[in-house]
PDB file of C-alpha atoms in Angstrom:
ATOM      1  CA  UNK A 519     -31.520-183.118 -42.784  1.00 93.00           C
ATOM      2  CA  UNK A 520     -34.268-181.597 -45.205  1.00 97.00           C
ATOM      3  CA  UNK A 521     -37.757-182.920 -45.056  1.00 98.00           C
ATOM      4  CA  UNK A 522     -39.626-183.709 -48.012  1.00 98.00           C
ATOM      5  CA  UNK A 523     -43.402-184.231 -48.753  1.00 98.00           C
ATOM      6  CA  UNK A 524     -44.626-186.179 -51.803  1.00 98.00           C
ATOM      7  CA  UNK A 525     -47.777-185.239 -53.257  1.00 98.00           C
ATOM      8  CA  UNK A 526     -49.248-188.076 -55.440  1.00 96.00           C
ATOM      9  CA  UNK A 527     -52.672-189.353 -56.914  1.00 93.00           C
ATOM     10  CA  UNK A 528     -51.769-192.782 -58.306  1.00 92.00           C
ATOM     11  CA  UNK A 529     -49.696-196.048 -57.959  1.00 94.00           C
ATOM     12  CA  UNK A 530     -46.774-194.387 -56.356  1.00 94.00           C
ATOM     13  CA  UNK A 531     -43.953-195.946 -58.272  1.00 95.00           C
ATOM     14  CA  UNK A 532     -41.797-192.700 -58.516  1.00 96.00           C
ATOM     15  CA  UNK A 533     -42.663-191.985 -54.879  1.00 97.00           C
ATOM     16  CA  UNK A 534     -41.498-195.399 -53.806  1.00 97.00           C
ATOM     17  CA  UNK A 535     -38.201-194.909 -55.625  1.00 97.00           C
ATOM     18  CA  UNK A 536     -37.566-191.373 -54.141  1.00 98.00           C
ATOM     19  CA  UNK A 537     -38.380-192.870 -50.671  1.00 98.00           C
ATOM     20  CA  UNK A 538     -35.909-195.673 -51.108  1.00 97.00           C
ATOM     21  CA  UNK A 539     -33.478-193.300 -52.486  1.00 97.00           C
ATOM     22  CA  UNK A 540     -33.316-191.009 -49.548  1.00 97.00           C
ATOM     23  CA  UNK A 541     -33.287-193.915 -46.967  1.00 96.00           C
ATOM     24  CA  UNK A 542     -29.681-194.286 -47.935  1.00 92.00           C
ATOM     25  CA  UNK A 543     -28.775-190.487 -47.946  1.00 94.00           C
ATOM     26  CA  UNK A 544     -28.070-187.860 -45.176  1.00 92.00           C
ATOM     27  CA  UNK A 545     -29.254-184.765 -47.303  1.00 94.00           C
ATOM     28  CA  UNK A 546     -32.897-185.179 -46.854  1.00 97.00           C
ATOM     29  CA  UNK A 547     -35.759-187.597 -45.705  1.00 97.00           C
ATOM     30  CA  UNK A 548     -39.230-188.235 -47.081  1.00 98.00           C
ATOM     31  CA  UNK A 549     -41.327-187.232 -44.159  1.00 98.00           C
ATOM     32  CA  UNK A 550     -44.669-187.258 -45.506  1.00 98.00           C
ATOM     33  CA  UNK A 551     -46.777-188.481 -48.366  1.00 98.00           C
ATOM     34  CA  UNK A 552     -50.117-186.694 -49.095  1.00 98.00           C
ATOM     35  CA  UNK A 553     -52.769-188.104 -51.614  1.00 97.00           C
ATOM     36  CA  UNK A 554     -55.935-186.841 -52.884  1.00 95.00           C
ATOM     37  CA  UNK A 555     -57.558-190.172 -53.517  1.00 92.00           C
ATOM     38  CA  UNK A 556     -58.079-192.900 -51.073  1.00 93.00           C
ATOM     39  CA  UNK A 557     -57.643-195.727 -53.440  1.00 94.00           C
ATOM     40  CA  UNK A 558     -54.180-194.422 -54.362  1.00 94.00           C
ATOM     41  CA  UNK A 559     -51.478-197.279 -54.572  1.00 95.00           C
ATOM     42  CA  UNK A 560     -48.994-194.873 -53.314  1.00 97.00           C
ATOM     43  CA  UNK A 561     -50.492-195.194 -49.490  1.00 97.00           C
ATOM     44  CA  UNK A 562     -49.543-199.085 -49.404  1.00 97.00           C
ATOM     45  CA  UNK A 563     -45.987-198.261 -50.562  1.00 97.00           C
ATOM     46  CA  UNK A 564     -45.540-195.390 -48.216  1.00 97.00           C
ATOM     47  CA  UNK A 565     -46.920-197.568 -45.227  1.00 97.00           C
ATOM     48  CA  UNK A 566     -44.517-200.464 -46.351  1.00 97.00           C
ATOM     49  CA  UNK A 567     -41.687-198.145 -46.157  1.00 97.00           C
ATOM     50  CA  UNK A 568     -42.723-196.720 -42.695  1.00 97.00           C
ATOM     51  CA  UNK A 569     -43.621-193.129 -44.043  1.00 98.00           C
ATOM     52  CA  UNK A 570     -46.628-191.355 -42.607  1.00 98.00           C
ATOM     53  CA  UNK A 571     -49.408-190.700 -45.095  1.00 97.00           C
ATOM     54  CA  UNK A 572     -52.619-188.681 -45.412  1.00 97.00           C
ATOM     55  CA  UNK A 573     -55.351-188.347 -47.593  1.00 97.00           C
ATOM     56  CA  UNK A 574     -56.435-184.934 -48.034  1.00 96.00           C
ATOM     57  CA  UNK A 575     -59.425-183.600 -50.295  1.00 94.00           C
ATOM     58  CA  UNK A 576     -59.218-181.123 -53.187  1.00 93.00           C
ATOM     59  CA  UNK A 577     -61.344-178.780 -50.628  1.00 94.00           C
ATOM     60  CA  UNK A 578     -58.623-179.094 -47.773  1.00 95.00           C
ATOM     61  CA  UNK A 579     -55.972-178.103 -50.332  1.00 93.00           C
ATOM     62  CA  UNK A 580     -58.162-175.220 -51.332  1.00 92.00           C
ATOM     63  CA  UNK A 581     -59.034-174.255 -47.611  1.00 94.00           C
ATOM     64  CA  UNK A 582     -55.399-174.102 -46.203  1.00 94.00           C
ATOM     65  CA  UNK A 583     -55.399-177.529 -44.436  1.00 95.00           C
ATOM     66  CA  UNK A 584     -52.628-179.008 -46.597  1.00 96.00           C
ATOM     67  CA  UNK A 585     -50.482-176.023 -46.007  1.00 97.00           C
ATOM     68  CA  UNK A 586     -51.004-176.223 -42.124  1.00 97.00           C
ATOM     69  CA  UNK A 587     -50.155-180.104 -42.385  1.00 97.00           C
ATOM     70  CA  UNK A 588     -46.837-179.066 -44.262  1.00 98.00           C
ATOM     71  CA  UNK A 589     -46.047-176.829 -41.372  1.00 98.00           C
ATOM     72  CA  UNK A 590     -46.865-179.283 -38.680  1.00 98.00           C
ATOM     73  CA  UNK A 591     -44.321-181.852 -40.459  1.00 98.00           C
ATOM     74  CA  UNK A 592     -41.764-179.262 -40.948  1.00 98.00           C
ATOM     75  CA  UNK A 593     -41.513-179.764 -44.530  1.00 98.00           C
ATOM     76  CA  UNK A 594     -38.846-177.918 -46.502  1.00 98.00           C
ATOM     77  CA  UNK A 595     -39.432-179.060 -49.884  1.00 98.00           C
ATOM     78  CA  UNK A 596     -42.148-180.727 -51.951  1.00 98.00           C
ATOM     79  CA  UNK A 597     -42.358-183.095 -54.700  1.00 98.00           C
ATOM     80  CA  UNK A 598     -45.179-183.863 -57.112  1.00 97.00           C
ATOM     81  CA  UNK A 599     -45.080-187.421 -58.245  1.00 95.00           C
ATOM     82  CA  UNK A 600     -48.084-188.170 -60.444  1.00 90.00           C
ATOM     83  CA  UNK A 601     -50.169-185.712 -58.680  1.00 93.00           C
ATOM     84  CA  UNK A 602     -53.138-184.289 -60.687  1.00 87.00           C
ATOM     85  CA  UNK A 603     -54.566-181.411 -58.417  1.00 91.00           C
ATOM     86  CA  UNK A 604     -53.573-178.066 -59.019  1.00 91.00           C
ATOM     87  CA  UNK A 605     -51.435-176.788 -56.418  1.00 95.00           C
ATOM     88  CA  UNK A 606     -52.848-173.758 -54.650  1.00 95.00           C
ATOM     89  CA  UNK A 607     -51.101-170.279 -54.654  1.00 95.00           C
ATOM     90  CA  UNK A 608     -50.992-170.252 -50.993  1.00 95.00           C
ATOM     91  CA  UNK A 609     -48.792-173.375 -51.091  1.00 97.00           C
ATOM     92  CA  UNK A 610     -46.848-172.153 -54.049  1.00 96.00           C
ATOM     93  CA  UNK A 611     -46.200-168.691 -52.223  1.00 96.00           C
ATOM     94  CA  UNK A 612     -45.037-170.413 -48.965  1.00 97.00           C
ATOM     95  CA  UNK A 613     -42.626-172.746 -50.871  1.00 97.00           C
ATOM     96  CA  UNK A 614     -41.010-170.642 -53.551  1.00 95.00           C
ATOM     97  CA  UNK A 615     -38.500-172.501 -55.825  1.00 94.00           C
ATOM     98  CA  UNK A 616     -39.151-175.598 -53.410  1.00 97.00           C
ATOM     99  CA  UNK A 617     -41.798-177.560 -55.233  1.00 98.00           C
ATOM    100  CA  UNK A 618     -40.889-179.695 -58.087  1.00 98.00           C
ATOM    101  CA  UNK A 619     -42.779-181.996 -60.730  1.00 97.00           C
ATOM    102  CA  UNK A 620     -41.831-184.258 -63.218  1.00 96.00           C
ATOM    103  CA  UNK A 621     -43.716-184.450 -66.632  1.00 96.00           C
ATOM    104  CA  UNK A 622     -43.431-187.304 -69.029  1.00 96.00           C
ATOM    105  CA  UNK A 623     -42.430-185.485 -72.054  1.00 97.00           C
ATOM    106  CA  UNK A 624     -40.081-182.728 -73.164  1.00 97.00           C
ATOM    107  CA  UNK A 625     -41.722-179.245 -72.078  1.00 97.00           C
ATOM    108  CA  UNK A 626     -42.668-176.868 -73.312  1.00 95.00           C
ATOM    109  CA  UNK A 627     -44.433-179.199 -75.813  1.00 95.00           C
ATOM    110  CA  UNK A 628     -47.336-181.447 -74.603  1.00 96.00           C
ATOM    111  CA  UNK A 629     -47.794-179.981 -71.160  1.00 94.00           C
ATOM    112  CA  UNK A 630     -50.946-178.265 -69.682  1.00 90.00           C
ATOM    113  CA  UNK A 631     -54.129-179.117 -67.999  1.00 88.00           C
ATOM    114  CA  UNK A 632     -55.412-182.533 -68.878  1.00 88.00           C
ATOM    115  CA  UNK A 633     -51.774-183.842 -70.262  1.00 91.00           C
ATOM    116  CA  UNK A 634     -50.639-186.753 -67.888  1.00 90.00           C
ATOM    117  CA  UNK A 635     -49.998-190.457 -68.536  1.00 89.00           C
ATOM    118  CA  UNK A 636     -50.741-191.913 -71.595  1.00 94.00           C
ATOM    119  CA  UNK A 637     -52.401-188.957 -73.039  1.00 96.00           C
ATOM    120  CA  UNK A 638     -48.939-187.432 -73.223  1.00 97.00           C
ATOM    121  CA  UNK A 639     -47.384-190.482 -74.865  1.00 97.00           C
ATOM    122  CA  UNK A 640     -50.319-190.420 -77.467  1.00 97.00           C
ATOM    123  CA  UNK A 641     -49.847-186.829 -78.303  1.00 97.00           C
ATOM    124  CA  UNK A 642     -45.953-187.318 -78.562  1.00 98.00           C
ATOM    125  CA  UNK A 643     -46.436-190.397 -81.159  1.00 97.00           C
ATOM    126  CA  UNK A 644     -49.262-188.497 -82.932  1.00 97.00           C
ATOM    127  CA  UNK A 645     -46.913-185.516 -83.626  1.00 97.00           C
ATOM    128  CA  UNK A 646     -44.410-187.811 -85.173  1.00 97.00           C
ATOM    129  CA  UNK A 647     -41.762-186.445 -82.495  1.00 97.00           C
ATOM    130  CA  UNK A 648     -38.386-188.166 -83.088  1.00 97.00           C
ATOM    131  CA  UNK A 649     -37.746-188.027 -79.382  1.00 98.00           C
ATOM    132  CA  UNK A 650     -39.515-187.745 -76.165  1.00 98.00           C
ATOM    133  CA  UNK A 651     -38.328-187.864 -72.379  1.00 98.00           C
ATOM    134  CA  UNK A 652     -38.666-186.234 -69.069  1.00 98.00           C
ATOM    135  CA  UNK A 653     -38.767-182.884 -67.734  1.00 97.00           C
ATOM    136  CA  UNK A 654     -38.168-181.977 -64.101  1.00 97.00           C
ATOM    137  CA  UNK A 655     -39.429-178.444 -63.204  1.00 97.00           C
ATOM    138  CA  UNK A 656     -40.394-176.136 -60.710  1.00 97.00           C
ATOM    139  CA  UNK A 657     -43.967-175.330 -60.469  1.00 96.00           C
ATOM    140  CA  UNK A 658     -45.925-172.258 -60.435  1.00 94.00           C
ATOM    141  CA  UNK A 659     -49.283-170.913 -61.152  1.00 92.00           C
ATOM    142  CA  UNK A 660     -49.826-172.479 -64.539  1.00 88.00           C
ATOM    143  CA  UNK A 661     -49.776-176.119 -65.369  1.00 87.00           C
ATOM    144  CA  UNK A 662     -46.345-177.340 -66.590  1.00 91.00           C
ATOM    145  CA  UNK A 663     -45.016-174.047 -67.142  1.00 92.00           C
ATOM    146  CA  UNK A 664     -42.566-173.693 -64.326  1.00 94.00           C
ATOM    147  CA  UNK A 665     -38.620-173.196 -64.804  1.00 95.00           C
ATOM    148  CA  UNK A 666     -36.909-176.418 -66.133  1.00 96.00           C
ATOM    149  CA  UNK A 667     -34.455-177.886 -63.898  1.00 96.00           C
ATOM    150  CA  UNK A 668     -33.498-180.732 -66.033  1.00 96.00           C
ATOM    151  CA  UNK A 669     -34.354-182.698 -69.086  1.00 97.00           C
ATOM    152  CA  UNK A 670     -33.264-186.406 -70.333  1.00 97.00           C
ATOM    153  CA  UNK A 671     -34.454-187.752 -73.522  1.00 97.00           C
ATOM    154  CA  UNK A 672     -35.195-191.185 -75.165  1.00 98.00           C
ATOM    155  CA  UNK A 673     -36.178-192.001 -79.009  1.00 98.00           C
ATOM    156  CA  UNK A 674     -39.667-192.291 -80.135  1.00 98.00           C
ATOM    157  CA  UNK A 675     -39.535-195.157 -82.435  1.00 97.00           C
ATOM    158  CA  UNK A 676     -41.989-195.552 -85.632  1.00 96.00           C
ATOM    159  CA  UNK A 677     -43.261-198.708 -83.781  1.00 97.00           C
ATOM    160  CA  UNK A 678     -44.168-197.101 -80.621  1.00 97.00           C
ATOM    161  CA  UNK A 679     -47.433-197.536 -78.965  1.00 97.00           C
ATOM    162  CA  UNK A 680     -48.284-195.110 -75.736  1.00 97.00           C
ATOM    163  CA  UNK A 681     -47.466-198.188 -73.550  1.00 97.00           C
ATOM    164  CA  UNK A 682     -43.818-198.914 -75.124  1.00 98.00           C
ATOM    165  CA  UNK A 683     -42.841-195.191 -75.307  1.00 98.00           C
ATOM    166  CA  UNK A 684     -44.092-194.765 -71.584  1.00 97.00           C
ATOM    167  CA  UNK A 685     -41.966-197.829 -70.458  1.00 97.00           C
ATOM    168  CA  UNK A 686     -38.764-195.811 -71.881  1.00 97.00           C
ATOM    169  CA  UNK A 687     -39.847-192.732 -70.489  1.00 97.00           C
ATOM    170  CA  UNK A 688     -40.543-194.469 -66.815  1.00 96.00           C
ATOM    171  CA  UNK A 689     -36.853-195.533 -66.930  1.00 97.00           C
ATOM    172  CA  UNK A 690     -35.681-192.032 -67.325  1.00 97.00           C
ATOM    173  CA  UNK A 691     -38.030-191.029 -64.445  1.00 96.00           C
ATOM    174  CA  UNK A 692     -36.659-193.857 -62.283  1.00 96.00           C
ATOM    175  CA  UNK A 693     -32.881-193.127 -63.265  1.00 95.00           C
ATOM    176  CA  UNK A 694     -33.158-189.487 -62.633  1.00 97.00           C
ATOM    177  CA  UNK A 695     -35.801-187.822 -60.598  1.00 97.00           C
ATOM    178  CA  UNK A 696     -34.328-188.870 -57.175  1.00 97.00           C
ATOM    179  CA  UNK A 697     -30.831-187.448 -58.011  1.00 96.00           C
ATOM    180  CA  UNK A 698     -32.189-184.521 -59.429  1.00 97.00           C
ATOM    181  CA  UNK A 699     -34.230-183.799 -56.325  1.00 97.00           C
ATOM    182  CA  UNK A 700     -31.249-184.091 -54.082  1.00 96.00           C
ATOM    183  CA  UNK A 701     -29.010-181.939 -56.416  1.00 95.00           C
ATOM    184  CA  UNK A 702     -31.888-179.137 -56.337  1.00 96.00           C
ATOM    185  CA  UNK A 703     -32.176-179.297 -52.599  1.00 95.00           C
ATOM    186  CA  UNK A 704     -28.332-179.019 -52.413  1.00 93.00           C
ATOM    187  CA  UNK A 705     -28.689-176.252 -54.827  1.00 90.00           C
ATOM    188  CA  UNK A 706     -26.402-177.947 -57.353  1.00 87.00           C
ATOM    189  CA  UNK A 707     -26.957-178.957 -60.903  1.00 75.00           C
ATOM    190  CA  UNK A 708     -26.983-182.581 -61.884  1.00 68.00           C
ATOM    191  CA  UNK A 709     -24.213-183.203 -64.211  1.00 60.00           C
ATOM    192  CA  UNK A 710     -24.921-186.682 -66.265  1.00 54.00           C
TER     193      UNK A 710
END
């Protein structure tokens, strides 16, 4: 069984769904949640689901402590779920094509440093896009530029606000992210 680490910075709704999904599977388990903010809501979610969690600072990411921790927990695969720090090159090189992220828009548009959460939805609406969605992708040294694994779309309505668009995008995240993670770990393409 593969061991997954989830890196998160916020509330952890996606992280919780991923943990719950893999509780029912034999392919992988979420063995660790790492956060970079002590107030992150994902800590309580992980605790409720009996998943070990650690708070590690940006400095501990930079100085190699996080990589050591990943090795101590025998982590095979890393999932970014609302994680806002840049992952250091040392971790990228140690986990090639084994780190995935989800972005709340259709990359390559509306990605890059500072493009997360409602900022993305505001930009999509301001650009008069007809559709938005999610992009699940590998990560590399540049924000949101890793190879795309999967995309799913939803309409952008003329009456949308960032909140209403976010609601539809979140539904796509919840539906697809755990399944795409599992397919990626198994080396399969997700067919929908």
